[in-house]
């Protein structure tokens, strides 16, 4: 055959493959989630998420140190409060579980970047992400509580806040409250295109935040919609978001691509609990090779345009990269 171009020339061996490789994973791409529980010396594995634990604050500090020493720059904190109520008091209390965890982590590891998830669902007795009246999630009243929550996180020492509730106007409300309280330097990473997804199932066990009635479809996005995601992202940018997020990640890579192409903003993806559990379950059965499949999945997120990846696999990935001298 008289072929001028042979694509296989650049695939001949790992040396040349690595020289022309377009996308790479780095430790600094990752944000590691931590679930903070009450008590002391407490470390309970989430049954549907092997390798992921609910941690008391002292244990969370240990875990945060491991994350930091691996070279992962950031954690994102979720709280499991002792008490839940109708108005999510635990979300914005100065001595709330997340506020105390921020102080403890920052005291030991001032260089670790601490992001907080800003939402009410872990703190409300009904498990919805906002104030509920007559079976409805009330948007505008919820904004006041979300803003209070974000300010209390900043006050405790959080480096960045990440609203995940999907109420309309929450980025603006949080931006205004942060600015009014002297936190204009604290960035907002908005869960902008957050879908009403079955992939959050295992998280709700981890964070004990399943809604007690109904579902989240009146505020999270319909998985069938793509154009709407761009409108959500545009709104969050206009309201002051510094980083925008697409969540879940794997089934929404088209959205990641479109958001990156359209806005050029820093894009974070959330490689959510269900994505993690599917891989773990299949790997445990010996049906897939865990390391290869995880690296392939996460690299596809970078290829789609993600700058940052929140992932429960982050510690494993960085260990693998180190083994291969890739970082
Ligand atoms: C809180 C929140 C959820 C997740 C992150 N923040 C759950 C939900 O919206 O039900 C899911 C994360 C995951 O599945 O790993 N609203």
Short mmCIF file of C-alpha atoms and ligand atoms in Angstrom, two decimals:
data_model
loop_
_atom_site.label_atom_id
_atom_site.label_comp_id
_atom_site.label_asym_id
_atom_site.label_seq_id
_atom_site.Cartn_x
_atom_site.Cartn_y
_atom_site.Cartn_z
CA UNK A 1 0.00 0.00 0.00
CA UNK A 2 1.22 3.45 -0.85
CA UNK A 3 -0.04 5.24 2.27
CA UNK A 4 1.35 8.68 2.93
CA UNK A 5 -0.12 8.92 6.36
CA UNK A 6 0.03 6.01 8.80
CA UNK A 7 -1.56 6.87 12.13
CA UNK A 8 0.12 3.89 13.78
CA UNK A 9 3.58 5.54 13.56
CA UNK A 10 2.84 7.65 16.60
CA UNK A 11 1.38 4.69 18.48
CA UNK A 12 4.35 2.39 18.13
CA UNK A 13 5.62 2.52 21.70
CA UNK A 14 4.94 4.25 25.02
CA UNK A 15 7.75 6.75 24.49
CA UNK A 16 6.17 8.29 21.40
CA UNK A 17 2.63 7.80 22.68
CA UNK A 18 3.41 9.81 25.78
CA UNK A 19 5.08 12.53 23.70
CA UNK A 20 1.93 13.14 21.63
CA UNK A 21 -0.59 12.55 24.42
CA UNK A 22 -3.06 15.44 24.50
CA UNK A 23 -4.55 15.17 27.98
CA UNK A 24 -3.05 14.33 31.35
CA UNK A 25 -4.25 13.93 34.90
CA UNK A 26 -2.36 15.82 37.61
CA UNK A 27 -2.78 15.79 41.38
CA UNK A 28 -3.78 19.46 41.23
CA UNK A 29 -6.81 18.60 39.08
CA UNK A 30 -8.51 17.01 42.05
CA UNK A 31 -10.76 17.95 44.92
CA UNK A 32 -11.43 15.24 47.52
CA UNK A 33 -14.82 15.06 49.30
CA UNK A 34 -14.98 14.54 53.07
CA UNK A 35 -18.11 13.62 55.06
CA UNK A 36 -17.91 15.03 58.58
CA UNK A 37 -19.86 13.24 61.31
CA UNK A 38 -20.36 13.97 65.02
CA UNK A 39 -18.33 12.29 67.73
CA UNK A 40 -14.70 11.43 68.16
CA UNK A 41 -12.55 8.64 66.85
CA UNK A 42 -15.38 7.77 64.50
CA UNK A 43 -14.71 6.29 61.09
CA UNK A 44 -17.53 4.44 59.37
CA UNK A 45 -17.31 3.13 55.83
CA UNK A 46 -20.23 3.98 53.55
CA UNK A 47 -21.49 0.54 52.54
CA UNK A 48 -22.28 1.52 48.95
CA UNK A 49 -18.96 3.39 48.55
CA UNK A 50 -16.04 1.17 49.56
CA UNK A 51 -13.05 3.30 50.61
CA UNK A 52 -15.22 6.31 51.55
CA UNK A 53 -15.92 7.06 55.21
CA UNK A 54 -18.01 9.21 57.45
CA UNK A 55 -15.38 10.80 59.69
CA UNK A 56 -15.49 12.61 63.02
CA UNK A 57 -13.56 15.89 62.98
CA UNK A 58 -10.36 14.40 64.46
CA UNK A 59 -10.43 11.62 61.85
CA UNK A 60 -11.21 14.11 59.08
CA UNK A 61 -8.09 16.07 60.01
CA UNK A 62 -6.03 12.87 59.62
CA UNK A 63 -7.65 12.16 56.27
CA UNK A 64 -7.07 15.77 55.18
CA UNK A 65 -3.40 15.42 56.06
CA UNK A 66 -3.13 12.31 53.87
CA UNK A 67 -4.82 14.18 51.01
CA UNK A 68 -2.49 17.14 51.43
CA UNK A 69 0.62 14.99 51.60
CA UNK A 70 -0.39 13.24 48.38
CA UNK A 71 -0.35 16.63 46.67
CA UNK A 72 -4.12 17.00 46.22
CA UNK A 73 -4.67 20.73 46.75
CA UNK A 74 -8.26 20.81 47.98
CA UNK A 75 -11.04 19.11 49.91
CA UNK A 76 -14.78 19.76 49.80
CA UNK A 77 -16.66 19.31 53.06
CA UNK A 78 -20.12 17.86 53.66
CA UNK A 79 -21.65 17.80 57.14
CA UNK A 80 -23.81 15.24 58.90
CA UNK A 81 -25.26 17.16 61.84
CA UNK A 82 -26.39 15.64 65.12
CA UNK A 83 -29.83 17.24 64.79
CA UNK A 84 -31.95 18.14 61.80
CA UNK A 85 -34.88 20.56 61.83
CA UNK A 86 -37.33 22.33 59.53
CA UNK A 87 -35.09 25.37 59.00
CA UNK A 88 -31.66 23.70 58.83
CA UNK A 89 -30.20 25.50 61.89
CA UNK A 90 -27.13 23.27 61.81
CA UNK A 91 -26.17 24.56 58.37
CA UNK A 92 -25.38 28.11 59.51
CA UNK A 93 -24.54 27.65 63.22
CA UNK A 94 -21.15 29.07 64.19
CA UNK A 95 -20.41 25.81 66.01
CA UNK A 96 -22.01 23.62 63.31
CA UNK A 97 -20.28 20.45 62.23
CA UNK A 98 -18.76 21.91 59.05
CA UNK A 99 -17.76 25.18 60.72
CA UNK A 100 -15.89 23.25 63.43
CA UNK A 101 -14.30 20.97 60.87
CA UNK A 102 -13.04 23.94 58.83
CA UNK A 103 -11.37 25.43 61.90
CA UNK A 104 -9.79 22.11 62.89
CA UNK A 105 -8.46 21.39 59.39
CA UNK A 106 -7.20 24.94 58.83
CA UNK A 107 -5.45 24.95 62.21
CA UNK A 108 -3.42 21.85 61.29
CA UNK A 109 -3.18 22.31 57.53
CA UNK A 110 -3.34 25.98 56.67
CA UNK A 111 -2.10 25.29 53.12
CA UNK A 112 -4.87 22.84 52.25
CA UNK A 113 -7.59 24.61 50.24
CA UNK A 114 -10.92 24.08 51.98
CA UNK A 115 -14.10 24.29 49.91
CA UNK A 116 -17.53 23.86 51.48
CA UNK A 117 -20.70 22.50 49.96
CA UNK A 118 -23.43 25.05 50.66
CA UNK A 119 -26.80 23.33 50.86
CA UNK A 120 -29.54 22.66 53.37
CA UNK A 121 -30.50 19.07 52.55
CA UNK A 122 -28.17 17.47 55.09
CA UNK A 123 -29.60 19.73 57.81
CA UNK A 124 -33.35 19.69 57.15
CA UNK A 125 -35.63 17.09 58.74
CA UNK A 126 -37.41 16.63 55.40
CA UNK A 127 -34.15 16.32 53.45
CA UNK A 128 -34.94 18.96 50.82
CA UNK A 129 -32.44 21.62 49.79
CA UNK A 130 -34.64 24.50 50.94
CA UNK A 131 -37.45 25.67 53.19
CA UNK A 132 -40.58 23.56 52.70
CA UNK A 133 -44.13 24.82 53.11
CA UNK A 134 -47.25 22.99 51.99
CA UNK A 135 -45.09 20.38 50.29
CA UNK A 136 -43.31 23.05 48.19
CA UNK A 137 -39.68 24.12 48.32
CA UNK A 138 -39.84 27.90 48.76
CA UNK A 139 -37.15 29.58 46.69
CA UNK A 140 -36.61 33.13 47.94
CA UNK A 141 -36.78 32.40 51.67
CA UNK A 142 -34.21 29.68 51.18
CA UNK A 143 -31.76 32.20 49.72
CA UNK A 144 -31.42 34.01 53.05
CA UNK A 145 -30.43 30.77 54.78
CA UNK A 146 -28.01 29.75 52.03
CA UNK A 147 -26.34 33.15 52.24
CA UNK A 148 -26.07 32.83 56.03
CA UNK A 149 -24.55 29.37 55.59
CA UNK A 150 -21.94 30.62 53.11
CA UNK A 151 -20.97 33.54 55.36
CA UNK A 152 -20.62 31.23 58.37
CA UNK A 153 -18.30 28.97 56.35
CA UNK A 154 -16.17 31.94 55.28
CA UNK A 155 -16.08 33.17 58.87
CA UNK A 156 -14.82 29.76 60.00
CA UNK A 157 -12.00 29.98 57.47
CA UNK A 158 -13.27 28.31 54.27
CA UNK A 159 -11.31 29.28 51.16
CA UNK A 160 -14.22 28.84 48.73
CA UNK A 161 -17.95 28.10 48.90
CA UNK A 162 -19.85 25.83 46.53
CA UNK A 163 -23.65 26.19 46.47
CA UNK A 164 -25.30 22.92 45.38
CA UNK A 165 -28.96 23.63 46.16
CA UNK A 166 -30.18 24.79 42.69
CA UNK A 167 -32.42 27.58 44.00
CA UNK A 168 -32.80 30.50 41.57
CA UNK A 169 -30.71 33.52 42.49
CA UNK A 170 -28.52 31.81 45.06
CA UNK A 171 -25.21 32.82 43.57
CA UNK A 172 -26.24 36.48 43.66
CA UNK A 173 -27.57 36.20 47.22
CA UNK A 174 -24.37 34.49 48.39
CA UNK A 175 -22.11 36.95 46.55
CA UNK A 176 -23.90 39.93 48.08
CA UNK A 177 -23.80 38.45 51.59
CA UNK A 178 -20.11 37.53 51.35
CA UNK A 179 -19.24 41.01 50.09
CA UNK A 180 -21.32 42.73 52.77
CA UNK A 181 -19.53 40.76 55.49
CA UNK A 182 -15.98 41.41 54.37
CA UNK A 183 -15.49 38.26 52.28
CA UNK A 184 -15.30 39.73 48.80
CA UNK A 185 -12.10 37.71 48.29
CA UNK A 186 -13.86 34.35 48.73
CA UNK A 187 -14.69 32.74 45.36
CA UNK A 188 -17.92 30.92 44.54
CA UNK A 189 -17.87 27.61 42.70
CA UNK A 190 -21.48 27.16 41.59
CA UNK A 191 -23.04 23.77 40.96
CA UNK A 192 -24.55 25.38 37.86
CA UNK A 193 -25.72 22.49 35.70
CA UNK A 194 -26.79 20.09 38.40
CA UNK A 195 -29.12 17.38 37.19
CA UNK A 196 -31.82 15.46 39.09
CA UNK A 197 -29.80 12.29 38.86
CA UNK A 198 -30.07 8.69 39.98
CA UNK A 199 -26.28 8.79 40.27
CA UNK A 200 -26.56 10.54 43.68
CA UNK A 201 -28.01 7.46 45.39
CA UNK A 202 -24.93 6.37 47.35
CA UNK A 203 -24.16 9.99 48.42
CA UNK A 204 -27.51 10.18 50.15
CA UNK A 205 -26.45 7.22 52.28
CA UNK A 206 -23.07 8.87 52.93
CA UNK A 207 -24.52 12.26 53.84
CA UNK A 208 -27.81 10.93 55.26
CA UNK A 209 -29.63 13.46 53.09
CA UNK A 210 -32.31 11.57 51.15
CA UNK A 211 -35.53 13.59 50.74
CA UNK A 212 -38.25 12.24 53.03
CA UNK A 213 -40.99 12.91 50.48
CA UNK A 214 -41.01 13.55 46.76
CA UNK A 215 -37.81 14.15 44.84
CA UNK A 216 -35.58 17.03 43.74
CA UNK A 217 -37.01 17.46 40.24
CA UNK A 218 -38.63 20.81 41.05
CA UNK A 219 -35.17 22.37 41.45
CA UNK A 220 -32.52 20.14 39.86
CA UNK A 221 -32.32 19.89 36.08
CA UNK A 222 -34.03 17.40 33.78
CA UNK A 223 -31.37 14.98 32.45
CA UNK A 224 -32.92 15.30 29.00
CA UNK A 225 -31.92 18.98 28.66
CA UNK A 226 -28.74 20.41 27.20
CA UNK A 227 -29.53 23.98 26.06
CA UNK A 228 -30.99 24.71 29.47
CA UNK A 229 -27.63 23.91 31.06
CA UNK A 230 -26.04 26.76 29.11
CA UNK A 231 -28.72 29.14 30.40
CA UNK A 232 -28.12 27.97 33.97
CA UNK A 233 -24.38 28.49 33.59
CA UNK A 234 -24.87 31.93 32.00
CA UNK A 235 -27.10 33.01 34.88
CA UNK A 236 -24.59 31.85 37.48
CA UNK A 237 -21.78 33.69 35.68
CA UNK A 238 -23.90 36.85 35.55
CA UNK A 239 -24.64 36.48 39.25
CA UNK A 240 -20.94 36.24 40.09
CA UNK A 241 -19.83 32.60 39.93
CA UNK A 242 -16.04 32.24 39.61
CA UNK A 243 -16.05 28.55 38.69
CA UNK A 244 -18.99 26.67 37.16
CA UNK A 245 -19.77 23.02 37.69
CA UNK A 246 -21.40 20.24 35.73
CA UNK A 247 -22.77 17.40 37.80
CA UNK A 248 -22.82 14.41 37.39
CA UNK A 249 -19.80 14.15 35.11
CA UNK A 250 -19.65 10.98 33.06
CA UNK A 251 -23.11 11.02 31.49
CA UNK A 252 -22.87 14.78 30.91
CA UNK A 253 -19.58 15.20 29.05
CA UNK A 254 -21.45 16.83 26.17
CA UNK A 255 -22.54 19.52 28.61
CA UNK A 256 -18.97 19.93 29.89
CA UNK A 257 -17.76 20.41 26.33
CA UNK A 258 -20.47 22.93 25.46
CA UNK A 259 -19.99 24.92 28.66
CA UNK A 260 -16.23 25.10 28.15
CA UNK A 261 -16.54 26.07 24.48
CA UNK A 262 -19.26 28.65 25.11
CA UNK A 263 -17.90 30.46 28.18
CA UNK A 264 -14.24 29.54 28.62
CA UNK A 265 -14.74 29.72 32.37
CA UNK A 266 -12.97 27.36 34.75
CA UNK A 267 -15.14 24.24 34.73
CA UNK A 268 -15.36 21.76 37.56
CA UNK A 269 -17.02 18.37 37.17
CA UNK A 270 -18.37 16.23 39.98
CA UNK A 271 -17.55 12.56 39.43
CA UNK A 272 -20.44 11.63 41.72
CA UNK A 273 -21.10 8.82 44.15
CA UNK A 274 -23.04 6.59 41.75
CA UNK A 275 -20.28 6.82 39.15
CA UNK A 276 -17.82 5.73 41.83
CA UNK A 277 -20.00 2.88 43.13
CA UNK A 278 -20.60 1.42 39.66
CA UNK A 279 -16.87 1.18 39.04
CA UNK A 280 -16.13 -0.18 42.51
CA UNK A 281 -18.81 -2.85 42.28
CA UNK A 282 -17.70 -4.02 38.85
CA UNK A 283 -14.04 -4.01 39.90
CA UNK A 284 -14.80 -6.04 43.02
CA UNK A 285 -16.41 -8.65 40.84
CA UNK A 286 -13.35 -8.74 38.65
CA UNK A 287 -15.40 -7.55 35.68
CA UNK A 288 -13.30 -4.45 34.94
CA UNK A 289 -9.75 -3.36 35.72
CA UNK A 290 -10.24 -0.65 38.32
CA UNK A 291 -7.10 1.39 37.70
CA UNK A 292 -7.41 1.46 33.92
CA UNK A 293 -11.11 2.21 33.93
CA UNK A 294 -10.81 5.00 36.51
CA UNK A 295 -7.95 6.68 34.66
CA UNK A 296 -9.85 6.39 31.38
CA UNK A 297 -13.03 7.87 32.86
CA UNK A 298 -11.25 10.78 34.53
CA UNK A 299 -9.10 11.52 31.48
CA UNK A 300 -12.27 11.69 29.38
CA UNK A 301 -13.48 14.46 31.71
CA UNK A 302 -10.31 16.46 31.05
CA UNK A 303 -10.66 15.83 27.32
CA UNK A 304 -14.23 17.18 27.47
CA UNK A 305 -12.94 20.41 28.99
CA UNK A 306 -12.93 19.98 32.77
CA UNK A 307 -10.27 21.89 34.69
CA UNK A 308 -11.13 20.45 38.09
CA UNK A 309 -12.55 17.10 39.13
CA UNK A 310 -14.24 16.35 42.43
CA UNK A 311 -13.72 12.62 42.84
CA UNK A 312 -13.82 9.90 45.47
CA UNK A 313 -11.09 8.20 43.40
CA UNK A 314 -8.68 11.12 43.86
CA UNK A 315 -6.39 9.53 46.47
CA UNK A 316 -6.08 6.30 44.46
CA UNK A 317 -5.41 8.20 41.25
CA UNK A 318 -2.59 10.23 42.74
CA UNK A 319 -1.04 7.06 44.22
CA UNK A 320 -1.19 5.44 40.76
CA UNK A 321 0.34 8.52 39.11
CA UNK A 322 3.16 8.47 41.64
CA UNK A 323 3.79 4.75 41.06
CA UNK A 324 4.21 5.50 37.39
CA UNK A 325 6.38 8.57 38.09
CA UNK A 326 3.83 10.74 36.35
CA UNK A 327 3.93 13.31 39.13
C1 LIG B 1 -26.33 18.33 48.15
C2 LIG B 1 -25.44 17.50 47.28
C3 LIG B 1 -25.67 16.26 46.68
C4 LIG B 1 -24.46 15.87 46.09
C5 LIG B 1 -23.55 16.89 46.32
N1 LIG B 1 -24.19 17.90 47.04
C6 LIG B 1 -26.85 15.37 46.70
C7 LIG B 1 -28.12 15.74 46.11
O1 LIG B 1 -28.29 16.78 45.46
O2 LIG B 1 -29.04 14.95 46.32
C8 LIG B 1 -24.22 14.57 45.37
C9 LIG B 1 -22.81 14.11 45.32
C10 LIG B 1 -22.59 12.69 44.95
O3 LIG B 1 -23.52 11.96 44.56
O4 LIG B 1 -21.43 12.24 45.06
N2 LIG B 1 -27.43 18.89 47.56
#
